[in-house]
Tab-separated table of C-alpha atoms in Angstrom:
chain	number	residue	atom	x	y	z
A	29	MET	CA	110.486	122.965	144.358
A	30	ASP	CA	111.087	126.190	146.944
A	31	LYS	CA	108.136	126.413	149.091
A	32	PHE	CA	106.587	129.885	148.160
A	33	THR	CA	104.478	132.455	151.015
A	34	PHE	CA	100.465	133.241	149.284
A	35	ASP	CA	99.841	134.812	152.611
A	36	GLY	CA	95.807	136.240	152.530
A	37	VAL	CA	96.050	134.636	148.835
A	38	ALA	CA	93.841	131.838	147.973
A	39	LEU	CA	96.101	129.168	146.465
A	40	PHE	CA	94.407	126.215	144.300
A	41	TYR	CA	96.101	123.414	142.670
A	42	ARG	CA	94.960	121.452	139.671
A	43	LEU	CA	95.955	117.868	139.074
A	44	ILE	CA	96.999	116.280	135.396
A	45	GLU	CA	96.719	112.816	135.386
A	46	THR	CA	99.602	111.746	133.215
A	47	THR	CA	101.823	108.597	131.777
A	48	CYS	CA	103.980	110.160	134.141
A	49	GLY	CA	102.440	110.177	136.765
A	50	ASP	CA	99.965	113.898	137.786
A	51	VAL	CA	101.505	117.073	137.589
A	52	GLY	CA	100.080	119.992	139.380
A	53	VAL	CA	99.362	122.565	138.980
A	54	LEU	CA	99.864	125.599	141.262
A	55	TRP	CA	97.566	128.857	140.703
A	56	THR	CA	95.865	131.557	142.924
A	57	ASP	CA	92.837	133.604	141.609
A	58	GLY	CA	93.213	136.846	139.398
A	59	ASP	CA	90.978	139.555	138.201
A	60	SER	CA	89.826	137.444	135.578
A	61	ASN	CA	92.817	135.265	134.680
A	62	PRO	CA	94.255	132.911	137.231
A	63	SER	CA	98.185	133.754	138.190
A	64	VAL	CA	100.276	130.237	137.742
A	65	VAL	CA	102.607	130.282	140.549
A	66	GLY	CA	104.347	126.647	139.955
A	67	ILE	CA	104.442	123.115	138.386
A	68	VAL	CA	104.530	120.435	140.824
A	69	LEU	CA	106.115	117.186	139.232
A	70	PRO	CA	105.507	113.247	140.269
A	71	ARG	CA	108.113	112.469	143.068
A	72	GLN	CA	108.870	108.776	143.165
A	73	ASN	CA	108.035	107.871	147.018
A	74	ILE	CA	104.584	110.916	147.573
A	75	ALA	CA	101.532	111.196	145.269
A	76	THR	CA	101.393	114.303	143.742
A	77	ALA	CA	98.256	116.132	145.128
A	78	LEU	CA	99.846	114.584	148.940
A	79	PHE	CA	103.479	116.765	148.397
A	80	VAL	CA	101.395	119.966	147.531
A	81	LYS	CA	99.048	119.341	150.900
A	82	THR	CA	102.515	118.557	152.710
A	83	LEU	CA	103.680	122.418	151.507
A	84	TYR	CA	100.653	123.770	151.677
A	85	PRO	CA	97.726	122.616	154.117
A	86	ASP	CA	95.064	125.171	153.137
A	87	ALA	CA	95.927	124.680	148.956
A	88	LYS	CA	92.566	123.570	147.427
A	89	GLU	CA	91.630	121.335	144.413
A	90	ALA	CA	90.016	123.188	141.904
A	91	THR	CA	90.357	124.362	137.863
A	92	HIS	CA	89.511	127.243	135.891
A	93	GLU	CA	88.612	127.145	132.165
A	94	ASN	CA	91.229	129.790	131.186
A	95	LEU	CA	93.641	126.953	132.587
A	96	GLU	CA	92.672	124.038	130.403
A	97	ASP	CA	95.385	125.338	127.497
A	98	LEU	CA	98.216	124.821	129.880
A	99	CYS	CA	96.876	121.915	131.442
A	100	ASP	CA	96.270	120.660	127.580
A	101	CYS	CA	99.638	121.280	126.912
A	102	ILE	CA	101.389	119.535	129.812
A	103	TYR	CA	99.029	116.692	129.320
A	104	ARG	CA	100.320	116.555	124.849
A	105	TYR	CA	103.952	117.082	125.946
A	106	THR	CA	104.000	113.901	128.656
A	107	LYS	CA	102.293	112.682	126.045
A	108	GLY	CA	105.377	112.887	123.386
A	109	GLU	CA	104.220	115.940	121.442
A	110	ASP	CA	106.206	119.064	121.314
A	111	VAL	CA	104.379	121.974	122.110
A	112	ASP	CA	105.004	125.738	122.977
A	113	PHE	CA	103.902	126.202	126.258
A	114	PRO	CA	102.091	129.257	126.857
A	115	LEU	CA	103.450	131.851	129.268
A	116	SER	CA	100.659	134.779	129.328
A	117	LEU	CA	99.214	132.729	132.981
A	118	LEU	CA	102.837	132.483	134.661
A	119	ASP	CA	103.471	134.984	137.801
A	120	LEU	CA	107.025	135.114	136.402
A	121	ASP	CA	107.538	138.020	139.404
A	122	LEU	CA	108.300	135.228	141.313
A	123	CYS	CA	112.395	134.397	139.467
A	124	TYR	CA	114.286	136.447	140.265
A	125	ASN	CA	115.741	138.586	137.447
A	126	PHE	CA	118.691	135.817	136.711
A	127	GLN	CA	116.538	133.756	137.389
A	128	LEU	CA	114.513	134.819	134.634
A	129	ARG	CA	117.692	135.624	131.821
A	130	VAL	CA	118.220	132.052	132.828
A	131	LEU	CA	114.541	130.353	132.701
A	132	LEU	CA	114.261	132.299	129.052
A	133	LYS	CA	117.336	131.113	127.230
A	134	LEU	CA	116.556	127.583	128.924
A	135	LYS	CA	113.136	127.746	127.478
A	136	GLU	CA	115.242	127.790	123.742
A	137	VAL	CA	116.785	125.008	123.892
A	138	PRO	CA	115.101	122.712	121.735
A	139	ARG	CA	113.292	119.093	122.488
A	140	GLY	CA	115.727	116.553	122.267
A	141	ARG	CA	118.718	118.252	123.090
A	142	VAL	CA	121.009	119.019	125.857
A	143	ILE	CA	123.251	122.379	127.309
A	144	SER	CA	126.112	121.878	130.237
A	145	TYR	CA	125.124	124.873	132.920
A	146	GLY	CA	128.525	126.520	132.482
A	147	ARG	CA	127.129	126.354	127.740
A	148	LEU	CA	123.942	128.184	129.135
A	149	ALA	CA	125.938	130.685	132.055
A	150	GLU	CA	127.190	131.640	128.753
A	151	LYS	CA	124.593	131.479	126.611
A	152	ILE	CA	123.057	134.535	129.266
A	153	HIS	CA	126.013	136.283	128.522
A	154	ALA	CA	128.007	135.438	132.147
A	155	PRO	CA	130.370	133.364	131.900
A	156	ARG	CA	131.377	132.184	135.030
A	157	ALA	CA	128.365	132.055	136.556
A	158	ALA	CA	127.242	128.244	136.155
A	159	ARG	CA	126.798	127.790	139.764
A	160	ALA	CA	124.470	130.783	139.499
A	161	VAL	CA	122.558	128.975	136.364
A	162	GLY	CA	122.687	125.484	138.715
A	163	THR	CA	120.631	127.070	140.823
A	164	ALA	CA	118.454	129.917	139.386
A	165	VAL	CA	117.264	126.240	137.568
A	166	ALA	CA	117.719	124.106	140.501
A	167	LYS	CA	114.456	126.737	142.056
A	168	ASN	CA	112.556	126.936	138.170
A	169	PRO	CA	108.733	127.276	140.152
A	170	PHE	CA	108.024	126.392	136.177
A	171	PRO	CA	109.691	122.770	134.923
A	172	LEU	CA	108.585	121.333	131.592
A	173	ILE	CA	107.628	125.008	130.767
A	174	PHE	CA	110.819	126.183	131.768
A	175	PRO	CA	112.244	122.527	130.773
A	176	CYS	CA	115.767	122.221	133.357
A	177	HIS	CA	115.469	118.972	132.459
A	178	ARG	CA	117.688	119.506	129.331
A	179	VAL	CA	120.685	120.951	131.929
A	180	VAL	CA	123.295	118.546	132.039
A	181	ARG	CA	126.717	118.046	134.182
A	182	ALA	CA	129.222	119.624	131.672
A	183	SER	CA	131.031	115.614	131.862
A	184	GLY	CA	127.417	114.721	130.383
A	185	HIS	CA	126.360	113.187	133.239
A	186	ILE	CA	122.112	113.962	133.400
A	187	GLY	CA	122.706	115.336	137.322
A	188	ASN	CA	120.160	115.948	139.811
A	189	PHE	CA	116.711	117.099	139.592
A	190	GLY	CA	114.107	117.985	141.784
A	191	SER	CA	111.434	115.157	141.634
A	192	GLY	CA	114.488	112.576	141.175
A	193	PRO	CA	117.094	111.424	139.186
A	194	ASP	CA	114.206	108.800	137.064
A	195	MET	CA	112.142	111.779	136.133
A	196	LYS	CA	114.846	113.644	135.092
A	197	LYS	CA	115.613	110.644	132.704
A	198	ASN	CA	112.372	109.754	131.816
A	199	LEU	CA	111.780	113.045	130.783
A	200	LEU	CA	114.865	113.981	128.574
A	201	ARG	CA	113.819	109.814	127.149
A	202	LEU	CA	110.307	110.932	126.120
A	203	GLU	CA	112.647	113.943	123.737
A	204	GLY	CA	114.134	111.202	122.179
A	205	VAL	CA	117.572	111.704	124.086
A	206	GLU	CA	119.739	108.833	124.760
A	207	VAL	CA	120.690	108.555	128.887
A	208	SER	CA	122.471	105.410	129.842
A	209	ASP	CA	121.814	103.438	132.629
A	210	LYS	CA	124.753	105.026	134.706
A	211	ARG	CA	122.952	108.179	133.835
A	212	ARG	CA	125.176	109.911	131.146
A	213	ILE	CA	123.980	111.581	127.448
A	214	ASP	CA	125.186	110.726	124.059
A	215	ARG	CA	127.663	113.898	123.953
A	216	SER	CA	125.715	114.095	120.144
A	217	GLN	CA	122.711	115.348	121.752
A	218	GLU	CA	124.253	118.626	123.274
A	219	LEU	CA	123.521	121.890	121.408
A	220	CYS	CA	126.526	123.026	120.507
A	221	ASP	CA	125.769	127.051	119.029
C-alpha cells in the first residue's frame, strides 16, 4: 500500500479480526459518512495496527456506525462467503484515471477465477499496457474490494503481493483457486473470455 498524505485531515483506522489476521480500514471523517482511504491487509512480520501506526503515526483507532456494513463484508469474505463489496464509502479520487479503469474491470473478475496482467490490459482496451496494469494493481489502495490477488502472471505463477505471496496464495485458496506449492495456479481457473 502506498502512503498517502492527509495534510490537516484526521485519519482513523478500524481493525477487523479475521481468520487471515487483522484487516485495517483507514478512513477520514466526511460530512455524515466516513471516507475510506485504504484497506490494510495483514502482513507476515508486523501487526496491522503497528503497520498502520508506522505509516501514519497520528492515526487513531476509532469506528463509525456507517463503516459497519463494509467491515461486515470484509469479515464475511474472510470466512469464505461470496460478498459484493459496497463502493459508496471509498474515496476513489485517490486512484488515478487509468488505475480506476483497471480496478473497476478487476472487480468484474469472479470469485474463484484469475486473470493475467495482459488479459486485464486487453479488457480495458489497452492491450500493450500489461506493465502499467501491474503498477495500477500493485498500488491498489482497496485490496479485497478490488481483488488484486486475482491477477497472476501469464505463466500461471501467482506473482507478488503487497502483503506477501503467502497472503495472496491464502486468499486465492479461500476462493477455491488451486495454488501449487510452487505458487502456480491451475490454468483452468483463468478467466478466458
